[in-house]
CSV table of C-alpha atoms in Angstrom, one decimal:
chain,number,residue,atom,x,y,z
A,271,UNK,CA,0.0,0.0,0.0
A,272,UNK,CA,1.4,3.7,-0.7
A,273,UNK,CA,2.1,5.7,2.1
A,274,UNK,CA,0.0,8.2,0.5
A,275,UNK,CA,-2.8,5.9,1.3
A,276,UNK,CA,-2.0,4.7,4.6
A,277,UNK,CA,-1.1,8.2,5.9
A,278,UNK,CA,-5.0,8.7,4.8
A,279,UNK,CA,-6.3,5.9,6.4
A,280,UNK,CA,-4.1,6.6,9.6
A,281,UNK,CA,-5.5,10.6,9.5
A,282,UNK,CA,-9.4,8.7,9.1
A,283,UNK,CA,-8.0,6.0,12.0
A,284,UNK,CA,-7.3,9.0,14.3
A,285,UNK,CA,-10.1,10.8,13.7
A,286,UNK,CA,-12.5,8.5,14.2
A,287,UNK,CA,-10.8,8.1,18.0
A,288,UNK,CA,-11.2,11.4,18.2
A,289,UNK,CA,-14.8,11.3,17.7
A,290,UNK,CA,-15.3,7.8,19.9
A,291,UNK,CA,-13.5,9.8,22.3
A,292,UNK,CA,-16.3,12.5,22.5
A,293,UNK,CA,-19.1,10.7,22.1
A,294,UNK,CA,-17.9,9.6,25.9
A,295,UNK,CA,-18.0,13.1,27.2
A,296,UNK,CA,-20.5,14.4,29.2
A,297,UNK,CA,-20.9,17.6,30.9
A,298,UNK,CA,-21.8,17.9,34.8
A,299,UNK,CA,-25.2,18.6,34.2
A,300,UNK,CA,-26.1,15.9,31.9
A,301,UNK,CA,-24.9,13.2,35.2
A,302,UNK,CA,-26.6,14.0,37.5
A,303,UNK,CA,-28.8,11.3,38.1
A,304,UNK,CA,-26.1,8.6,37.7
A,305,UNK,CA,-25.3,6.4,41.0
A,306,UNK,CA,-21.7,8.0,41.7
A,307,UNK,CA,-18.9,6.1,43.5
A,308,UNK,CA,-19.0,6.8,47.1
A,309,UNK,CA,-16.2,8.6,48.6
A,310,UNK,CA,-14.4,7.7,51.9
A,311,UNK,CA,-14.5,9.2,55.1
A,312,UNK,CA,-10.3,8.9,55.1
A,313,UNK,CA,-10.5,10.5,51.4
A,314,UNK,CA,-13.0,13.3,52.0
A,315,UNK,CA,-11.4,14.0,55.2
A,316,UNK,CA,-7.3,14.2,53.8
A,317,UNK,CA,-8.8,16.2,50.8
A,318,UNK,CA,-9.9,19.1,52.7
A,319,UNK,CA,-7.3,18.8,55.6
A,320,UNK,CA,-4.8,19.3,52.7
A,321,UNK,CA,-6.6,22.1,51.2
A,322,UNK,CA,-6.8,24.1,54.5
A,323,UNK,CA,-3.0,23.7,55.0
A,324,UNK,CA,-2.3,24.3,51.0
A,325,UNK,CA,-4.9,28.0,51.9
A,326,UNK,CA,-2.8,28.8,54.9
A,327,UNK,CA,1.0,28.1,52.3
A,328,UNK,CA,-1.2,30.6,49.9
A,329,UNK,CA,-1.9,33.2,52.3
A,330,UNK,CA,1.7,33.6,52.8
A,331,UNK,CA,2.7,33.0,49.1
A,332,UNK,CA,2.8,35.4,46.6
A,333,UNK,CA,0.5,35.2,43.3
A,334,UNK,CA,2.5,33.4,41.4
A,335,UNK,CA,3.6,30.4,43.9
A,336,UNK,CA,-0.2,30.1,44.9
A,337,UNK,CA,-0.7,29.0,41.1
A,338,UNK,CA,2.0,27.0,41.5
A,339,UNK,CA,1.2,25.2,44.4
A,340,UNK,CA,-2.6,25.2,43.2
A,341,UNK,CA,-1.7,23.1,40.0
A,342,UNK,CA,0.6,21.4,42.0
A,343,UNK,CA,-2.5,20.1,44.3
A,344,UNK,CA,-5.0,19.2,42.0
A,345,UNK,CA,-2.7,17.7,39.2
A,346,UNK,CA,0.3,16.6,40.9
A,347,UNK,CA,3.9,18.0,40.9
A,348,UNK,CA,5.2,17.1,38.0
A,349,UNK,CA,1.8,18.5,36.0
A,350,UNK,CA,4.7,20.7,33.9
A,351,UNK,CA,4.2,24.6,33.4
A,352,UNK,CA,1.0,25.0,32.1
A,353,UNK,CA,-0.2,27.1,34.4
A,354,UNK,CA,1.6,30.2,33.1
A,355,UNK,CA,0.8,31.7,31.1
A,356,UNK,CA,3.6,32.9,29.1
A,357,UNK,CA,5.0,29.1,29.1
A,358,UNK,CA,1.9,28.1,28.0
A,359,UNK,CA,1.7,30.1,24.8
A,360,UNK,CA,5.2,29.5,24.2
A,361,UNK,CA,4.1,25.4,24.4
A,362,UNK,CA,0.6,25.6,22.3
A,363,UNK,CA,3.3,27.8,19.5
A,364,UNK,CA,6.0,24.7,19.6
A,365,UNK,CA,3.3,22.3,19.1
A,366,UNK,CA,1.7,23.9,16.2
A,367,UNK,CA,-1.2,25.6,17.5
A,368,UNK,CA,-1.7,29.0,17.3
A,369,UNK,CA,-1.0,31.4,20.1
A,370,UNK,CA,0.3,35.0,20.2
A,371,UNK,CA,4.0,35.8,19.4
A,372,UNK,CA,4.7,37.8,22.9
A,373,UNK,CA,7.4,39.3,24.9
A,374,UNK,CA,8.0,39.7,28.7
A,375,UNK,CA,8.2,43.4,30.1
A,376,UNK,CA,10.0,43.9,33.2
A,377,UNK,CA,9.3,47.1,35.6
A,378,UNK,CA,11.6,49.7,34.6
A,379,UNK,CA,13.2,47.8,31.8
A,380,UNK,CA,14.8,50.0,28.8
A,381,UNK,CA,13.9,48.6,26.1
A,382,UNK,CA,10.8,48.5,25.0
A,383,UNK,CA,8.9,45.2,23.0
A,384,UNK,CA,8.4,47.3,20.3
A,385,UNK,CA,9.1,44.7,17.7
A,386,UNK,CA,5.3,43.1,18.1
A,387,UNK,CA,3.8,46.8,17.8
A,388,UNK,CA,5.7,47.4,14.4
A,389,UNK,CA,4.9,43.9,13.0
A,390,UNK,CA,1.1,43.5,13.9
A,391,UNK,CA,0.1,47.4,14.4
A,392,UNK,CA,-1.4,46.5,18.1
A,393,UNK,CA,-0.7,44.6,21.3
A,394,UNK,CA,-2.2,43.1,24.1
A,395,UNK,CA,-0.7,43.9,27.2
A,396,UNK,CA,-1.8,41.7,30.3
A,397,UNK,CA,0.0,41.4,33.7
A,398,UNK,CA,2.6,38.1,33.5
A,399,UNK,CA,0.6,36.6,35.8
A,400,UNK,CA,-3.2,37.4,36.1
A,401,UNK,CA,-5.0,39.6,37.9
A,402,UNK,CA,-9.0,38.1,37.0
A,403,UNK,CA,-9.2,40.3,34.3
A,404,UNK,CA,-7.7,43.5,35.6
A,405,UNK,CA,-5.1,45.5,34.5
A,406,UNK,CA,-5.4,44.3,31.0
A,407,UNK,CA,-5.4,46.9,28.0
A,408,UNK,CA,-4.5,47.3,24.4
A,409,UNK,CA,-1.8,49.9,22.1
A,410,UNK,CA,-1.5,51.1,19.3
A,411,UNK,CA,1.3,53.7,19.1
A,412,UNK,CA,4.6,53.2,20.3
A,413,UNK,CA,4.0,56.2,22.7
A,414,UNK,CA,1.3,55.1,24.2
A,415,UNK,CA,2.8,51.7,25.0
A,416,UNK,CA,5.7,53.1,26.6
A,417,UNK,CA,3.3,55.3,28.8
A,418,UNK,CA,1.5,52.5,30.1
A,419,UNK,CA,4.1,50.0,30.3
A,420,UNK,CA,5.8,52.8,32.3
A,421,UNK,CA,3.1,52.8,35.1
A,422,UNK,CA,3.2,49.2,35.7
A,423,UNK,CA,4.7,47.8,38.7
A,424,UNK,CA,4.5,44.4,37.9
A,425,UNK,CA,6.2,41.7,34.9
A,426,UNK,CA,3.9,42.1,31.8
A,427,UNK,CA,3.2,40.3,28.7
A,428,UNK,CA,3.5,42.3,25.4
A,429,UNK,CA,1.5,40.6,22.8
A,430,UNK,CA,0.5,40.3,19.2
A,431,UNK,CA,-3.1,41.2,19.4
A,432,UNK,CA,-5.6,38.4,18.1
A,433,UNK,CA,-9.0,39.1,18.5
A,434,UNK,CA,-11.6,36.7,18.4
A,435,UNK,CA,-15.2,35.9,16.6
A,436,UNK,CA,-15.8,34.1,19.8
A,437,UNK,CA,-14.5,33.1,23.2
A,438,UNK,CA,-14.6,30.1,24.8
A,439,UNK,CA,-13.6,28.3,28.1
A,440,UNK,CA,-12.8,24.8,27.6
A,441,UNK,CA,-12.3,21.8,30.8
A,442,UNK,CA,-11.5,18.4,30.8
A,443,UNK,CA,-11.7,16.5,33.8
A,444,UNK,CA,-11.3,12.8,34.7
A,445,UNK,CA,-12.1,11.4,37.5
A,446,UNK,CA,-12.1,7.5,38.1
A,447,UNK,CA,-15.7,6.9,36.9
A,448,UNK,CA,-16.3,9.8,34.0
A,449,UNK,CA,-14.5,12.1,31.9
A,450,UNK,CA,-16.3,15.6,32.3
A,451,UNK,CA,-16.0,18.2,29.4
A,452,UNK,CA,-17.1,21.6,30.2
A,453,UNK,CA,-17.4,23.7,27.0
A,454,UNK,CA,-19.3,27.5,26.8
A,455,UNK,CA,-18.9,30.6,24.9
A,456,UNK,CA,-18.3,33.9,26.8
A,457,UNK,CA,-20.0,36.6,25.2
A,458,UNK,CA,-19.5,40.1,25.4
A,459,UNK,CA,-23.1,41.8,26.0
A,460,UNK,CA,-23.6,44.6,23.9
A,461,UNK,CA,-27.1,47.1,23.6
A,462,UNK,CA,-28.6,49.6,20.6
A,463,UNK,CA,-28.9,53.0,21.1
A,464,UNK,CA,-32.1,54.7,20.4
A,465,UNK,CA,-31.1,58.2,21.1
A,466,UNK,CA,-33.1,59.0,24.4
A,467,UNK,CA,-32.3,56.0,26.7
A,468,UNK,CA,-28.9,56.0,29.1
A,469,UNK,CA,-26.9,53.1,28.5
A,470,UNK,CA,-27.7,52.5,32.4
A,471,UNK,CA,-31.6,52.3,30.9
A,472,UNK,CA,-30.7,50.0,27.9
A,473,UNK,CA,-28.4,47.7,29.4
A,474,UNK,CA,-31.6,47.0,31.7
A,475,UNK,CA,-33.8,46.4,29.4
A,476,UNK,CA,-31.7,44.0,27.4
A,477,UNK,CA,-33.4,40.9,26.7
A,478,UNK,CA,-30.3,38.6,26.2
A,479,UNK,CA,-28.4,39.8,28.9
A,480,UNK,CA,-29.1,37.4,32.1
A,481,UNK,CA,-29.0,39.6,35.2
A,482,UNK,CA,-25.7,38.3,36.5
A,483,UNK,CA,-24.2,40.1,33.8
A,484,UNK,CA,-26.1,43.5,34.1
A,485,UNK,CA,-25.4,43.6,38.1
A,486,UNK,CA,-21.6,43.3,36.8
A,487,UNK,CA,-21.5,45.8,34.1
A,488,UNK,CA,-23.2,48.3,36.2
A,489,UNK,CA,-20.7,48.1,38.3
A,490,UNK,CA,-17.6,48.0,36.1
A,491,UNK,CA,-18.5,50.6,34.2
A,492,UNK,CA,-18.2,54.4,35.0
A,493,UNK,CA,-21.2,56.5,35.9
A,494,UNK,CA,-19.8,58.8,33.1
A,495,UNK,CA,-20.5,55.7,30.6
A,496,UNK,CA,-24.1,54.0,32.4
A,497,UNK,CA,-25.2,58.1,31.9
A,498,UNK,CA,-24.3,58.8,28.3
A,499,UNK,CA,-27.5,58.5,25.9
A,500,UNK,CA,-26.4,56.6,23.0
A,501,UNK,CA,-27.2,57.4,19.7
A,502,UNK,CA,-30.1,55.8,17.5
A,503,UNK,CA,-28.9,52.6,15.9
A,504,UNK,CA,-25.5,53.2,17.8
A,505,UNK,CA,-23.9,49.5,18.6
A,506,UNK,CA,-22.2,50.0,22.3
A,507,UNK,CA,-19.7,47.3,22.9
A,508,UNK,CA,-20.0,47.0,26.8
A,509,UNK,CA,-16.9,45.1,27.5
A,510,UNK,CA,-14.0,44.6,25.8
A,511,UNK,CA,-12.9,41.3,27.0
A,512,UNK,CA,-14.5,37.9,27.9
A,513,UNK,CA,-14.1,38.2,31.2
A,514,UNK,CA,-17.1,36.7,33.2
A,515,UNK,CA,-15.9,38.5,36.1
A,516,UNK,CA,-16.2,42.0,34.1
A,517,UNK,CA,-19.8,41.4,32.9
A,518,UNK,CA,-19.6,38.4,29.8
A,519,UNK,CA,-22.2,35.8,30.0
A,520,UNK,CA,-22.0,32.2,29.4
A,521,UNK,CA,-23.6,30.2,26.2
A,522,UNK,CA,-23.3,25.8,26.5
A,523,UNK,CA,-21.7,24.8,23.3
A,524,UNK,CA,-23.8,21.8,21.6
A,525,UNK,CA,-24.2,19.8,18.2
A,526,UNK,CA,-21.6,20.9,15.0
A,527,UNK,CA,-19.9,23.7,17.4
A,528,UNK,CA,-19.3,21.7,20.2
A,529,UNK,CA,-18.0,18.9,17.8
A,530,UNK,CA,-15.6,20.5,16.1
A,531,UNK,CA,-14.2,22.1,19.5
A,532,UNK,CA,-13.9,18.7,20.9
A,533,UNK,CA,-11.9,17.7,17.5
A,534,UNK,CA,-9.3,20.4,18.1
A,535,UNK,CA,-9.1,20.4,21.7
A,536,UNK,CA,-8.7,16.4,22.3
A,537,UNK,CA,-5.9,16.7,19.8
A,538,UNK,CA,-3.8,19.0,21.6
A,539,UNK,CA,-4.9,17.5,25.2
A,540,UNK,CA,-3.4,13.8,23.3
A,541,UNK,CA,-0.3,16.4,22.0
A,542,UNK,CA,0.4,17.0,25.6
A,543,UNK,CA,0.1,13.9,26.9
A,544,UNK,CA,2.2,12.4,24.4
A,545,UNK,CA,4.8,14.3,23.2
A,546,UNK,CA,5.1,16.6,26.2
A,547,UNK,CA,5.1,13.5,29.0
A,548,UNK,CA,1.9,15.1,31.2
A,549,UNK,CA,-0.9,13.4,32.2
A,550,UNK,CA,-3.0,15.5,34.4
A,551,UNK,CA,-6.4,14.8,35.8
A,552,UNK,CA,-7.9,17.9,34.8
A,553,UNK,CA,-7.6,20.5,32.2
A,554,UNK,CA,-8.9,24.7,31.7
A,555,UNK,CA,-8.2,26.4,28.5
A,556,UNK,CA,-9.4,29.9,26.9
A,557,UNK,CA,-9.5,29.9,23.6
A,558,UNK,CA,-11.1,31.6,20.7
A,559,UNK,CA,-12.4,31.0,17.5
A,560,UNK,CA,-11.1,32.6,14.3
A,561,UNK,CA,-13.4,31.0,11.6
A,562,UNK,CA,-16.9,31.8,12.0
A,563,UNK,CA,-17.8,28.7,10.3
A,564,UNK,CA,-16.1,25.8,12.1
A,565,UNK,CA,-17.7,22.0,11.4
A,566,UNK,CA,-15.9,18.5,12.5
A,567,UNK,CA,-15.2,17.9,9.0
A,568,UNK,CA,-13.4,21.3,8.0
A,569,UNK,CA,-12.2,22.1,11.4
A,570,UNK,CA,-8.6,22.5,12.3
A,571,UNK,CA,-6.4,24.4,14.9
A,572,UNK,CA,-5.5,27.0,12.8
A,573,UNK,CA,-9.0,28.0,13.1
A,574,UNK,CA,-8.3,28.6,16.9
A,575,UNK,CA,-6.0,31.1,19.0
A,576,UNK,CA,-4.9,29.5,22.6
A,577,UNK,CA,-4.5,32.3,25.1
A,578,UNK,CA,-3.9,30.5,28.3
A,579,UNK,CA,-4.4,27.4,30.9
A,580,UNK,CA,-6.5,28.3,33.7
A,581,UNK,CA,-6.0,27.0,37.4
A,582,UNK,CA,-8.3,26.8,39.5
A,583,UNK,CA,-10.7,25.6,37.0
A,584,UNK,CA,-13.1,28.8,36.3
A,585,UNK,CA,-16.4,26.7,35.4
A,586,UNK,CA,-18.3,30.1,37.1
A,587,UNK,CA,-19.6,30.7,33.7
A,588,UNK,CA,-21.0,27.4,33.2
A,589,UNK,CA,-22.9,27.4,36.3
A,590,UNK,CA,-24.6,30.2,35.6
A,591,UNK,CA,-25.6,29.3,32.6
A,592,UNK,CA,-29.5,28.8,31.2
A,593,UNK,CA,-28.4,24.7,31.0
A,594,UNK,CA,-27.4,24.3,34.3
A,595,UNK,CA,-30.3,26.7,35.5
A,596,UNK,CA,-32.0,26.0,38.7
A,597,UNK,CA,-29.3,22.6,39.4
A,598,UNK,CA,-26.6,24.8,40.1
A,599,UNK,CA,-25.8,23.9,43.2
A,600,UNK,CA,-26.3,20.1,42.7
A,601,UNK,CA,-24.1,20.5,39.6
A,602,UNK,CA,-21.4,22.2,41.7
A,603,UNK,CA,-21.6,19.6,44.5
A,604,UNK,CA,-21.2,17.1,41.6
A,605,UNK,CA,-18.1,18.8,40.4
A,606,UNK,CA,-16.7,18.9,43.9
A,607,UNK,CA,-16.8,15.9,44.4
A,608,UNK,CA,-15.1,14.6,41.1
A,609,UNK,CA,-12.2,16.5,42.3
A,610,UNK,CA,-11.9,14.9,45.1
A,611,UNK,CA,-12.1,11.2,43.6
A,612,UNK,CA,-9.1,12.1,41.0
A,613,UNK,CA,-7.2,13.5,43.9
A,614,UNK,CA,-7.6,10.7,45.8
A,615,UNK,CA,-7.1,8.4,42.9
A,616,UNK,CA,-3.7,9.9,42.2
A,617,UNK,CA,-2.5,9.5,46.0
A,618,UNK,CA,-3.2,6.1,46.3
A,619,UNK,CA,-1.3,6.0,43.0
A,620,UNK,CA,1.9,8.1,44.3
């Protein structure tokens, strides 16, 4: 047989895996009326003896070692860097996956990263590592990035600015019994002007946006912006980002969409378990979509931009979302608990 033809029928082999793989997903919401494993007195008990001691390392940790040490206590020490974000990128890049070209900033550094404005026309600038959302912003002009960069006091990231059609939060969790996938769309609310109402006025009235999302935006946004009467058929972007936190709302992914997420994502979840050595119980990725037309059959990562590896695992979104609806706190419970089986599952392994 040519290798033509068996590199085809390998590409066919794995994506039919791919797809088996899926078909065994199933998020939180959708299990909840399984029998579940019980979980030991001994287990329940260690799990949350070791999470008070980890709190009281964290309390006197700074940022960056509590992310440490809270990948380190979920997934194990050896669970690589994936946590941060700039190594992260700088992995999803070397794998083939698209990610932003980006540079470090240090506080009073001389030299600028200037080479990312020039090339793309406009950066993201983002604190090294993470602030919830805060402190983010975007340049333009070489003077205006050395103004802001000037008045941080903290390690940045400089980086080629990708925006996306659409934003997603992605997890993957295993457990002993289940493999959980978590997949929803953060949307950025936005309103129409009709030239009398305040943008306060509008963004209450909004239809689509749930009311966990208006009691955020009104208070992100200045009382400069919630009084300003928008103009008729005037499109107001409320947020720039995705950030729940800041005011985005949550959509489940299903059917085609969801597919073809799953097709990309399981790929580079099997890319790190294989060529990068880590096996880790459970997984958080932003993302975002660049094609506005994605489909398992055309899909590829290309058609993606990976942005960072969250821990702990923000399923915040997910919760609130119209799927999950009044089982919130049973699906929360449920997701507790499978945390606590893999941990305990991967001590008795140790």
């Amino acid at each position: 047989m040519e290798f033509a033809t068996l590199k085809k029928q390998h590409s066919s082999n794995v994506q039919i895996a791919e797809l088996a793989e899926a078909s065994t997903l199933v998020m939180p919401h959708e299990d909840l009326e399984r029998t579940k494993q019980a979980i030991s007195f001994f287990d329940r008990f260690s799990y949350y003896i070791n999470i008070l001691f980890g709190l009281a390392r964290m309390s006197l940790s700074s940022y960056e070692r509590r992310i440490d040490l809270c990948q380190a206590f979920f997934n194990g020490e050896n669970a690589g860097s994936l946590h941060k974000k700039y190594d992260f990128i700088e992995l999803a890049r070397s794998l083939g996956y698209r990610g932003p070209e980006q540079a470090l900033y240090l506080p009073g550094q001389q030299q600028l990263p200037e080479k990312i404005l020039r090339k793309y026309g406009a950066v993201l600038c983002k604190p090294k590592d993470g602030q919830q959302g805060k402190g983010i912003f975007t340049s333009e002009s070489q003077e205006d990035l050395k103004a802001r960069l000037n008045e941080v006091s903290e390690p940045y990231l400089v980086q080629e600015f990708i925006p996306p059609l659409k934003d997603y939060r992605y997890v993957y969790h295993v457990d002993p019994e289940v493999t959980y996938r978590i997949c929803y769309a953060k949307l950025r609310p936005e309103v129409q002007g009709d030239g009398h109402r305040t943008l306060a006025s509008l963004i209450e009235r909004a239809p689509d946006i749930p009311d966990s999302s208006k009691d955020k935006l009104t208070k992100f946004l200045l009382d400069s912006q919630l009084n300003r009467v928008p103009e008729l058929g005037e499109t107001v972007e409320l947020i720039d980002t995705g950030n729940i936190s800041k005011g985005a709302y949550s959509q489940v992914i299903r059917g085609e969409e969801l597919a073809a997420v799953d097709k990309v994502m399981l790929t580079l979840i099997d890319d790190l378990k294989s060529k990068c050595g880590l096996k880790i119980a459970t997984y958080c990725f932003d993302i975002g979509v660049l094609n506005p037309n994605i489909t398992p059959e055309t899909v590829s990562k290309n058609d993606f931009v990976f942005y960072e590896y969250q821990v702990p695992f923000g399923i915040g979104g997910y919760l609130d979302s119209e799927e999950v609806g009044e089982n919130k706190n049973r699906v929360a419970r449920l997701f507790a608990s499978s945390l606590i089986r893999a941990w305990a599952a991967r001590k008795k392994k140790a």
